[in-house]
mmCIF file of C-alpha atoms in Angstrom:
data_model
loop_
_atom_site.group_PDB
_atom_site.id
_atom_site.type_symbol
_atom_site.label_atom_id
_atom_site.label_comp_id
_atom_site.label_asym_id
_atom_site.label_seq_id
_atom_site.Cartn_x
_atom_site.Cartn_y
_atom_site.Cartn_z
ATOM 1 C CA MET P 1 -1.880 -19.117 43.540
ATOM 2 C CA HIS P 2 -2.328 -21.148 46.787
ATOM 3 C CA TYR P 3 1.272 -20.518 47.778
ATOM 4 C CA LEU P 4 1.531 -16.806 47.085
ATOM 5 C CA HIS P 5 1.543 -15.984 50.782
ATOM 6 C CA LEU P 6 4.802 -18.235 51.231
ATOM 7 C CA ILE P 7 6.770 -15.934 48.774
ATOM 8 C CA PRO P 8 8.994 -13.488 50.726
ATOM 9 C CA SER P 9 8.460 -9.834 49.760
ATOM 10 C CA SER P 10 12.051 -9.503 48.981
ATOM 11 C CA SER P 11 11.637 -11.958 46.125
ATOM 12 C CA TRP P 12 9.416 -9.567 44.095
ATOM 13 C CA ASN P 13 10.452 -6.993 41.603
ATOM 14 C CA ASN P 14 9.349 -5.619 38.386
ATOM 15 C CA GLY P 15 10.857 -8.507 36.373
ATOM 16 C CA THR P 16 9.255 -11.301 38.675
ATOM 17 C CA VAL P 17 5.971 -9.507 38.742
ATOM 18 C CA ARG P 18 5.955 -9.207 34.991
ATOM 19 C CA ASP P 19 6.813 -12.780 34.531
ATOM 20 C CA ALA P 20 4.060 -13.863 36.919
ATOM 21 C CA ILE P 21 1.523 -11.859 34.977
ATOM 22 C CA TYR P 22 2.620 -13.365 31.745
ATOM 23 C CA SER P 23 2.386 -16.834 33.329
ATOM 24 C CA LEU P 24 -1.206 -16.064 34.322
ATOM 25 C CA TYR P 25 -1.992 -14.872 30.840
ATOM 26 C CA ARG P 26 -0.657 -17.944 29.125
ATOM 27 C CA ASP P 27 -2.611 -20.113 31.526
ATOM 28 C CA VAL P 28 -5.906 -18.435 30.840
ATOM 29 C CA GLN P 29 -5.208 -18.663 27.060
ATOM 30 C CA GLN P 30 -4.360 -22.399 27.145
ATOM 31 C CA ASN P 31 -7.117 -23.430 29.513
ATOM 32 C CA GLY P 32 -9.843 -21.080 28.333
ATOM 33 C CA GLY P 33 -8.902 -19.681 24.974
ATOM 34 C CA TYR P 34 -8.941 -15.963 26.096
ATOM 35 C CA ARG P 35 -8.214 -14.636 22.635
ATOM 36 C CA TYR P 36 -10.909 -16.482 20.930
ATOM 37 C CA CYS P 37 -13.747 -16.741 23.476
ATOM 38 C CA SER P 38 -15.999 -14.329 25.362
ATOM 39 C CA GLU P 39 -15.098 -11.599 27.917
ATOM 40 C CA ARG P 40 -15.424 -14.054 30.967
ATOM 41 C CA TYR P 41 -11.760 -15.191 30.217
ATOM 42 C CA GLU P 42 -10.474 -11.598 30.314
ATOM 43 C CA GLN P 43 -12.488 -11.314 33.723
ATOM 44 C CA GLN P 44 -10.770 -14.561 35.068
ATOM 45 C CA PHE P 45 -7.340 -13.174 34.033
ATOM 46 C CA LEU P 46 -7.960 -9.738 35.597
ATOM 47 C CA TYR P 47 -9.247 -11.397 38.798
ATOM 48 C CA GLU P 48 -6.237 -13.884 39.232
ATOM 49 C CA THR P 49 -3.983 -11.037 38.456
ATOM 50 C CA SER P 50 -5.433 -8.780 41.068
ATOM 51 C CA VAL P 51 -5.205 -11.570 43.689
ATOM 52 C CA MET P 52 -1.550 -12.146 42.767
ATOM 53 C CA LEU P 53 -0.805 -8.398 42.933
ATOM 54 C CA SER P 54 -2.330 -8.170 46.449
ATOM 55 C CA PHE P 55 0.678 -10.143 47.580
ATOM 56 C CA VAL P 56 3.307 -7.958 45.915
ATOM 57 C CA PRO P 57 4.801 -5.020 47.761
ATOM 58 C CA ARG P 58 4.103 -1.520 46.280
ATOM 59 C CA GLN P 59 7.786 -0.955 45.102
ATOM 60 C CA ALA P 60 7.610 -3.924 42.748
ATOM 61 C CA LYS P 61 4.480 -2.806 41.064
ATOM 62 C CA ASP P 62 5.210 0.895 40.338
ATOM 63 C CA PHE P 63 4.792 2.628 37.042
ATOM 64 C CA ARG P 64 7.832 0.903 35.334
ATOM 65 C CA LEU P 65 6.002 -2.399 35.563
ATOM 66 C CA TRP P 66 2.999 -1.053 33.632
ATOM 67 C CA LYS P 67 5.053 0.804 31.193
ATOM 68 C CA GLU P 68 7.017 -2.408 30.382
ATOM 69 C CA LEU P 69 3.866 -4.321 30.009
ATOM 70 C CA ILE P 70 2.700 -1.853 27.582
ATOM 71 C CA HIS P 71 5.845 -1.654 25.690
ATOM 72 C CA ASP P 72 6.193 -5.452 25.320
ATOM 73 C CA GLY P 73 2.713 -5.620 23.562
ATOM 74 C CA ARG P 74 2.116 -9.309 24.648
ATOM 75 C CA ILE P 75 -1.116 -8.326 26.428
ATOM 76 C CA ALA P 76 -3.723 -5.937 24.969
ATOM 77 C CA THR P 77 -3.327 -2.437 26.247
ATOM 78 C CA MET P 78 -7.032 -2.235 26.943
ATOM 79 C CA THR P 79 -6.609 -5.148 29.138
ATOM 80 C CA ILE P 80 -3.604 -3.648 30.912
ATOM 81 C CA ASP P 81 -5.651 -0.396 31.282
ATOM 82 C CA LYS P 82 -8.260 -2.363 33.302
ATOM 83 C CA MET P 83 -5.797 -3.606 35.970
ATOM 84 C CA MET P 84 -3.607 -0.648 36.167
ATOM 85 C CA PRO P 85 -3.965 1.653 39.312
ATOM 86 C CA LYS P 86 -5.477 4.915 38.526
ATOM 87 C CA CYS P 87 -2.644 6.805 40.192
ATOM 88 C CA PHE P 88 -0.418 5.854 37.203
ATOM 89 C CA LYS P 89 -2.682 7.062 34.429
ATOM 90 C CA GLN P 90 -0.933 10.130 33.708
ATOM 91 C CA ALA P 91 0.421 11.729 30.619
ATOM 92 C CA ALA P 92 3.403 9.423 30.384
ATOM 93 C CA TYR P 93 1.135 6.444 30.530
ATOM 94 C CA TYR P 94 -1.168 7.459 27.741
ATOM 95 C CA LYS P 95 1.782 8.488 25.567
ATOM 96 C CA GLU P 96 3.202 5.110 25.899
ATOM 97 C CA TRP P 97 -0.174 3.683 24.945
ATOM 98 C CA ALA P 98 -0.557 5.914 21.960
ATOM 99 C CA ILE P 99 2.650 4.691 20.676
ATOM 100 C CA ARG P 100 1.350 1.262 20.597
ATOM 101 C CA CYS P 101 -2.198 1.989 19.439
ATOM 102 C CA ILE P 102 -2.862 5.654 18.832
ATOM 103 C CA LYS P 103 -6.510 5.414 17.916
ATOM 104 C CA GLU P 104 -7.297 4.108 21.510
ATOM 105 C CA VAL P 105 -5.821 7.208 23.259
ATOM 106 C CA ASP P 106 -7.696 10.545 23.407
ATOM 107 C CA THR P 107 -5.957 13.459 21.522
ATOM 108 C CA ARG P 108 -5.494 15.487 24.545
ATOM 109 C CA TRP P 109 -2.586 13.289 25.405
ATOM 110 C CA LEU P 110 -0.815 13.674 22.041
ATOM 111 C CA ASP P 111 2.244 15.765 21.248
ATOM 112 C CA TYR P 112 4.362 15.867 18.108
ATOM 113 C CA ASP P 113 7.155 13.503 19.568
ATOM 114 C CA THR P 114 4.525 10.926 20.615
ATOM 115 C CA VAL P 115 2.733 10.950 17.249
ATOM 116 C CA TRP P 116 6.123 10.691 15.403
ATOM 117 C CA LYS P 117 7.028 7.592 17.522
ATOM 118 C CA ALA P 118 3.603 6.081 16.827
ATOM 119 C CA ILE P 119 3.583 6.318 13.140
ATOM 120 C CA CYS P 120 7.248 4.929 13.118
ATOM 121 C CA HIS P 121 6.165 1.970 15.378
ATOM 122 C CA LYS P 122 3.642 0.612 12.848
ATOM 123 C CA THR P 123 1.696 1.561 9.831
ATOM 124 C CA GLY P 124 -1.548 0.631 11.477
ATOM 125 C CA ASN P 125 -1.093 3.766 13.621
ATOM 126 C CA LEU P 126 -1.188 5.904 10.363
ATOM 127 C CA HIS P 127 -4.543 4.402 9.362
ATOM 128 C CA GLY P 128 -5.686 4.935 12.894
ATOM 129 C CA ILE P 129 -4.989 8.659 12.609
ATOM 130 C CA PHE P 130 -6.404 9.005 9.104
ATOM 131 C CA ASP P 131 -9.519 6.964 9.948
ATOM 132 C CA SER P 132 -10.410 8.911 13.126
ATOM 133 C CA TYR P 133 -12.049 12.329 12.786
ATOM 134 C CA GLY P 134 -10.342 13.605 15.998
ATOM 135 C CA HIS P 135 -6.886 12.258 15.418
ATOM 136 C CA TYR P 136 -6.995 13.488 11.660
ATOM 137 C CA GLU P 137 -7.895 16.878 12.874
ATOM 138 C CA TRP P 138 -4.924 16.768 15.246
ATOM 139 C CA PHE P 139 -2.590 15.666 12.346
ATOM 140 C CA SER P 140 -4.069 18.565 10.063
ATOM 141 C CA LYS P 141 -3.280 21.188 12.771
ATOM 142 C CA HIS P 142 0.026 19.985 14.147
ATOM 143 C CA ALA P 143 1.893 17.834 11.548
ATOM 144 C CA ASP P 144 4.651 19.447 9.542
ATOM 145 C CA ASP P 145 6.294 18.633 6.157
ATOM 146 C CA ALA P 146 8.740 16.309 7.982
ATOM 147 C CA MET P 147 5.853 14.302 9.489
ATOM 148 C CA ALA P 148 3.945 14.264 6.192
ATOM 149 C CA ASP P 149 7.147 12.903 4.402
ATOM 150 C CA LYS P 150 7.594 10.368 6.930
ATOM 151 C CA ALA P 151 3.904 9.097 6.697
ATOM 152 C CA MET P 152 4.208 8.885 3.006
ATOM 153 C CA GLU P 153 7.477 6.944 3.244
ATOM 154 C CA LEU P 154 5.766 4.412 5.398
ATOM 155 C CA GLU P 155 2.393 4.321 3.742
ATOM 156 C CA PRO P 156 2.222 5.954 0.280
ATOM 157 C CA ASN P 157 -1.216 4.628 -0.289
ATOM 158 C CA LEU P 158 -2.479 7.374 2.139
ATOM 159 C CA PHE P 159 -1.340 10.162 -0.236
ATOM 160 C CA ASN P 160 -5.023 10.883 -1.162
ATOM 161 C CA LYS P 161 -5.881 11.343 2.554
ATOM 162 C CA LEU P 162 -3.269 13.820 3.484
ATOM 163 C CA PRO P 163 -4.521 17.226 4.274
ATOM 164 C CA ARG P 164 -4.716 19.453 1.149
ATOM 165 C CA ARG P 165 -1.656 21.542 2.128
ATOM 166 C CA PHE P 166 0.527 18.489 2.119
ATOM 167 C CA ARG P 167 -0.717 17.195 -1.261
ATOM 168 C CA THR P 168 1.917 18.735 -3.519
ATOM 169 C CA PRO P 169 3.648 17.647 -6.709
ATOM 170 C CA GLU P 170 7.083 17.572 -4.877
ATOM 171 C CA ARG P 171 5.646 15.368 -2.135
ATOM 172 C CA LEU P 172 4.014 13.178 -4.760
ATOM 173 C CA ILE P 173 7.156 12.507 -6.521
ATOM 174 C CA HIS P 174 8.819 11.614 -3.210
ATOM 175 C CA THR P 175 5.910 9.192 -2.412
ATOM 176 C CA LEU P 176 6.274 7.683 -5.932
ATOM 177 C CA GLU P 177 10.022 6.928 -5.387
ATOM 178 C CA VAL P 178 9.272 5.053 -2.047
ATOM 179 C CA LYS P 179 10.140 1.431 -2.496
ATOM 180 C CA ARG P 180 6.767 0.217 -1.284
ATOM 181 C CA GLU P 181 3.664 -1.276 -3.098
ATOM 182 C CA ILE P 182 0.992 1.053 -3.989
ATOM 183 C CA ASN P 183 -2.471 0.114 -4.661
ATOM 184 C CA SER P 184 -3.308 1.855 -7.962
ATOM 185 C CA TYR P 185 -7.084 1.311 -7.647
ATOM 186 C CA ASN P 186 -7.187 3.757 -4.676
ATOM 187 C CA PHE P 187 -4.352 5.992 -5.834
ATOM 188 C CA ILE P 188 -6.408 8.621 -7.780
ATOM 189 C CA LEU P 189 -4.577 11.942 -8.499
ATOM 190 C CA GLU P 190 -6.068 15.322 -9.011
ATOM 191 C CA PRO P 191 -5.345 16.823 -12.391
ATOM 192 C CA ASN P 192 -3.483 19.864 -10.790
ATOM 193 C CA LEU P 193 -0.897 17.432 -9.400
ATOM 194 C CA MET P 194 0.000 15.831 -12.833
ATOM 195 C CA THR P 195 3.011 18.165 -13.633
ATOM 196 C CA LYS P 196 5.551 17.073 -16.201
ATOM 197 C CA GLU P 197 7.872 16.112 -13.163
ATOM 198 C CA VAL P 198 5.218 13.956 -11.660
ATOM 199 C CA CYS P 199 4.515 12.081 -15.037
ATOM 200 C CA MET P 200 8.196 11.419 -15.265
ATOM 201 C CA ALA P 201 8.202 9.998 -11.803
ATOM 202 C CA LEU P 202 5.273 7.688 -12.865
ATOM 203 C CA ALA P 203 7.426 6.578 -15.741
ATOM 204 C CA ARG P 204 10.480 5.701 -13.652
ATOM 205 C CA ARG P 205 8.295 3.767 -11.193
ATOM 206 C CA ASP P 206 6.492 2.101 -14.131
ATOM 207 C CA SER P 207 3.966 0.228 -11.990
ATOM 208 C CA PHE P 208 0.679 2.126 -12.697
ATOM 209 C CA TYR P 209 -0.502 5.118 -14.579
ATOM 210 C CA PRO P 210 -3.517 7.321 -13.327
ATOM 211 C CA ASP P 211 -5.084 9.430 -15.908
ATOM 212 C CA ILE P 212 -2.600 11.827 -17.410
ATOM 213 C CA PRO P 213 -4.280 14.950 -18.952
ATOM 214 C CA SER P 214 -4.113 14.801 -22.658
ATOM 215 C CA GLU P 215 -2.691 18.363 -22.701
ATOM 216 C CA ARG P 216 0.255 17.288 -20.651
ATOM 217 C CA TRP P 217 1.574 15.042 -23.460
ATOM 218 C CA ASN P 218 4.408 16.307 -25.797
ATOM 219 C CA ARG P 219 7.153 14.865 -27.715
ATOM 220 C CA GLU P 220 9.644 15.377 -24.876
ATOM 221 C CA LEU P 221 7.362 13.331 -22.546
ATOM 222 C CA VAL P 222 6.824 10.632 -24.973
ATOM 223 C CA GLU P 223 10.628 10.156 -25.451
ATOM 224 C CA TYR P 224 10.976 9.975 -21.624
ATOM 225 C CA PHE P 225 8.229 7.511 -21.302
ATOM 226 C CA THR P 226 9.684 5.441 -24.230
ATOM 227 C CA GLU P 227 12.980 5.252 -22.379
ATOM 228 C CA TYR P 228 11.751 4.553 -18.857
ATOM 229 C CA GLY P 229 8.226 3.181 -19.124
ATOM 230 C CA HIS P 230 9.142 -0.299 -20.213
ATOM 231 C CA SER P 231 5.839 -1.820 -19.232
ATOM 232 C CA LEU P 232 4.155 0.316 -21.879
ATOM 233 C CA ARG P 233 0.923 0.438 -19.603
ATOM 234 C CA TRP P 234 0.755 4.165 -20.511
ATOM 235 C CA LEU P 235 0.387 3.534 -24.179
ATOM 236 C CA PRO P 236 -3.452 3.646 -24.270
ATOM 237 C CA GLN P 237 -3.302 7.097 -22.833
ATOM 238 C CA LEU P 238 -1.039 8.547 -25.451
ATOM 239 C CA PRO P 239 -2.560 10.567 -28.142
ATOM 240 C CA LYS P 240 -1.862 8.661 -31.393
ATOM 241 C CA LYS P 241 -0.685 11.863 -33.118
ATOM 242 C CA LEU P 242 2.372 11.896 -30.914
ATOM 243 C CA GLN P 243 3.451 8.263 -31.485
ATOM 244 C CA THR P 244 6.720 7.857 -33.116
ATOM 245 C CA ARG P 245 8.402 5.043 -35.149
ATOM 246 C CA LYS P 246 10.829 4.545 -32.312
ATOM 247 C CA LEU P 247 8.017 3.854 -30.055
ATOM 248 C CA ALA P 248 6.405 1.533 -32.427
ATOM 249 C CA GLU P 249 9.442 -0.451 -32.870
ATOM 250 C CA LYS P 250 9.606 -0.804 -29.109
ATOM 251 C CA VAL P 251 6.118 -1.910 -28.926
ATOM 252 C CA LEU P 252 6.383 -4.477 -31.597
ATOM 253 C CA LYS P 253 9.671 -5.841 -30.150
ATOM 254 C CA GLU P 254 8.784 -5.930 -26.455
ATOM 255 C CA LYS P 255 5.041 -5.837 -26.152
ATOM 256 C CA PRO P 256 3.427 -6.912 -29.457
ATOM 257 C CA GLN P 257 0.106 -7.474 -27.654
ATOM 258 C CA TYR P 258 -0.191 -3.672 -27.575
ATOM 259 C CA PHE P 259 0.127 -3.252 -31.362
ATOM 260 C CA HIS P 260 -3.602 -2.429 -31.805
ATOM 261 C CA TYR P 261 -2.810 0.973 -29.874
ATOM 262 C CA LEU P 262 -0.388 1.928 -32.698
ATOM 263 C CA ARG P 263 -1.194 3.893 -35.804
ATOM 264 C CA MET P 264 -1.556 1.489 -38.696
ATOM 265 C CA GLU P 265 1.154 3.014 -40.843
ATOM 266 C CA PHE P 266 3.725 1.814 -38.312
ATOM 267 C CA ILE P 267 2.853 -1.874 -38.850
ATOM 268 C CA THR P 268 4.340 -3.247 -41.942
ATOM 269 C CA PRO P 269 2.676 -6.138 -44.054
ATOM 270 C CA GLU P 270 5.240 -8.446 -42.768
ATOM 271 C CA MET P 271 4.432 -7.565 -39.196
ATOM 272 C CA SER P 272 0.693 -7.830 -39.972
ATOM 273 C CA ARG P 273 1.319 -11.434 -41.329
ATOM 274 C CA LEU P 274 3.238 -12.369 -38.198
ATOM 275 C CA LEU P 275 0.751 -10.922 -35.747
ATOM 276 C CA CYS P 276 -2.058 -12.602 -37.440
ATOM 277 C CA GLN P 277 -0.313 -15.816 -37.615
ATOM 278 C CA LYS P 278 0.571 -15.658 -33.851
ATOM 279 C CA ASP P 279 -3.157 -14.902 -33.028
ATOM 280 C CA GLN P 280 -5.833 -15.079 -35.663
ATOM 281 C CA ASP P 281 -8.048 -12.898 -33.661
ATOM 282 C CA ASN P 282 -5.698 -9.935 -34.480
ATOM 283 C CA ILE P 283 -7.058 -9.963 -38.055
ATOM 284 C CA ARG P 284 -9.962 -7.799 -36.919
ATOM 285 C CA TYR P 285 -7.600 -5.008 -36.111
ATOM 286 C CA PHE P 286 -6.517 -4.867 -39.764
ATOM 287 C CA LYS P 287 -9.943 -4.004 -41.428
ATOM 288 C CA GLU P 288 -8.511 -0.682 -42.602
ATOM 289 C CA ARG P 289 -5.897 -2.614 -44.560
ATOM 290 C CA VAL P 290 -7.836 -5.296 -46.119
ATOM 291 C CA MET P 291 -6.335 -4.918 -49.707
ATOM 292 C CA GLU P 292 -2.761 -5.041 -48.370
ATOM 293 C CA PHE P 293 -3.792 -8.068 -46.275
ATOM 294 C CA GLN P 294 -5.285 -9.814 -49.230
ATOM 295 C CA LYS P 295 -2.412 -9.216 -51.472
ATOM 296 C CA TYR P 296 0.221 -10.306 -48.962
ATOM 297 C CA THR P 297 -1.506 -13.353 -47.714
ATOM 298 C CA GLY P 298 -3.624 -14.603 -50.534
ATOM 299 C CA PHE P 299 -7.043 -14.420 -48.627
ATOM 300 C CA GLN P 300 -10.077 -12.914 -50.063
ATOM 301 C CA PRO P 301 -11.700 -10.043 -48.204
ATOM 302 C CA ASN P 302 -14.877 -12.114 -47.768
ATOM 303 C CA SER P 303 -12.988 -14.977 -46.135
ATOM 304 C CA MET P 304 -11.457 -12.861 -43.522
ATOM 305 C CA ASP P 305 -13.322 -13.895 -40.485
ATOM 306 C CA VAL P 306 -11.956 -15.599 -37.371
ATOM 307 C CA LYS P 307 -13.907 -18.773 -37.705
ATOM 308 C CA ARG P 308 -12.705 -19.714 -41.191
ATOM 309 C CA ILE P 309 -8.991 -18.744 -40.377
ATOM 310 C CA SER P 310 -9.215 -20.618 -37.233
ATOM 311 C CA SER P 311 -10.273 -23.722 -39.317
ATOM 312 C CA ILE P 312 -7.196 -23.391 -41.532
ATOM 313 C CA SER P 313 -4.732 -22.497 -38.799
ATOM 314 C CA GLY P 314 -1.146 -22.793 -39.894
ATOM 315 C CA THR P 315 -1.693 -21.868 -43.579
ATOM 316 C CA VAL P 316 -1.069 -18.228 -43.220
ATOM 317 C CA MET P 317 2.664 -18.555 -43.752
ATOM 318 C CA THR P 318 2.139 -20.918 -46.745
ATOM 319 C CA ALA P 319 -0.200 -18.576 -48.494
ATOM 320 C CA ALA P 320 2.075 -15.584 -47.893
ATOM 321 C CA ASP P 321 5.057 -17.433 -49.341
ATOM 322 C CA THR P 322 3.111 -18.592 -52.370
ATOM 323 C CA ALA P 323 1.875 -14.903 -52.834
ATOM 324 C CA VAL P 324 5.467 -13.716 -52.769
#
């Protein structure tokens, strides 16, 4: 800083000025912990930068310099704004700022192209739009189907926050097909969106299942879910009257822990024995078939409680073999 007056004016350009600003920024961070301490470190950085810039010729600190600083993102835009000359604070500046952090820029500076670039730049900008009343109002008025599709491609968890005119079954299907994680806890769907095609998309995704209206279920949908919904997380929602033997076989083969969602006639005595041998707590699900269980395993009805069976663990097979 003490030798700035010795630097020839011809040595300054946008690149050298930018490097000098970054050097001052690093020094303040290292010496004072600018990011983690109070505003006085920012004030120190702003002061030292203003002193340095006073030795820089005007042509080396034009709008290109400030645009590059914002574009790099190494210094907070709010800090750059405090040291940037007012003469450069025009539409181009605010649009560049909006691309980096849209929620910090007033909506009067926004246009379609700027918002598109902002949501593509980082998903945080989408949250900034949807969490700010003014920005959400702008989105509701000016966004089109292409922008809504792009938003869902980048952040499907915001589907519920889309303006109502964009919340369609077709866009929901597109959203479900995006290869991004969806937080099922917040992904609550309105019943009118749960068309047959949406339900099929849920089965293909097979990661979570919002409430499916009971009237939506039919044999065609059951067949589709049986083929694609391998997790079987949808099984608790399926009306039991629509269960099929094919589905029961799939459950007992791939997810036997879900057997208690099945109608009892789909579970053979042999399968009952195996399920109870694997986990004796399962016996409580067979109260409707006490006599069959007694005949096949040799246990008396009054002995069928978890405590007693736990004490004789491992004898279920023997008793069954003896009965046979």
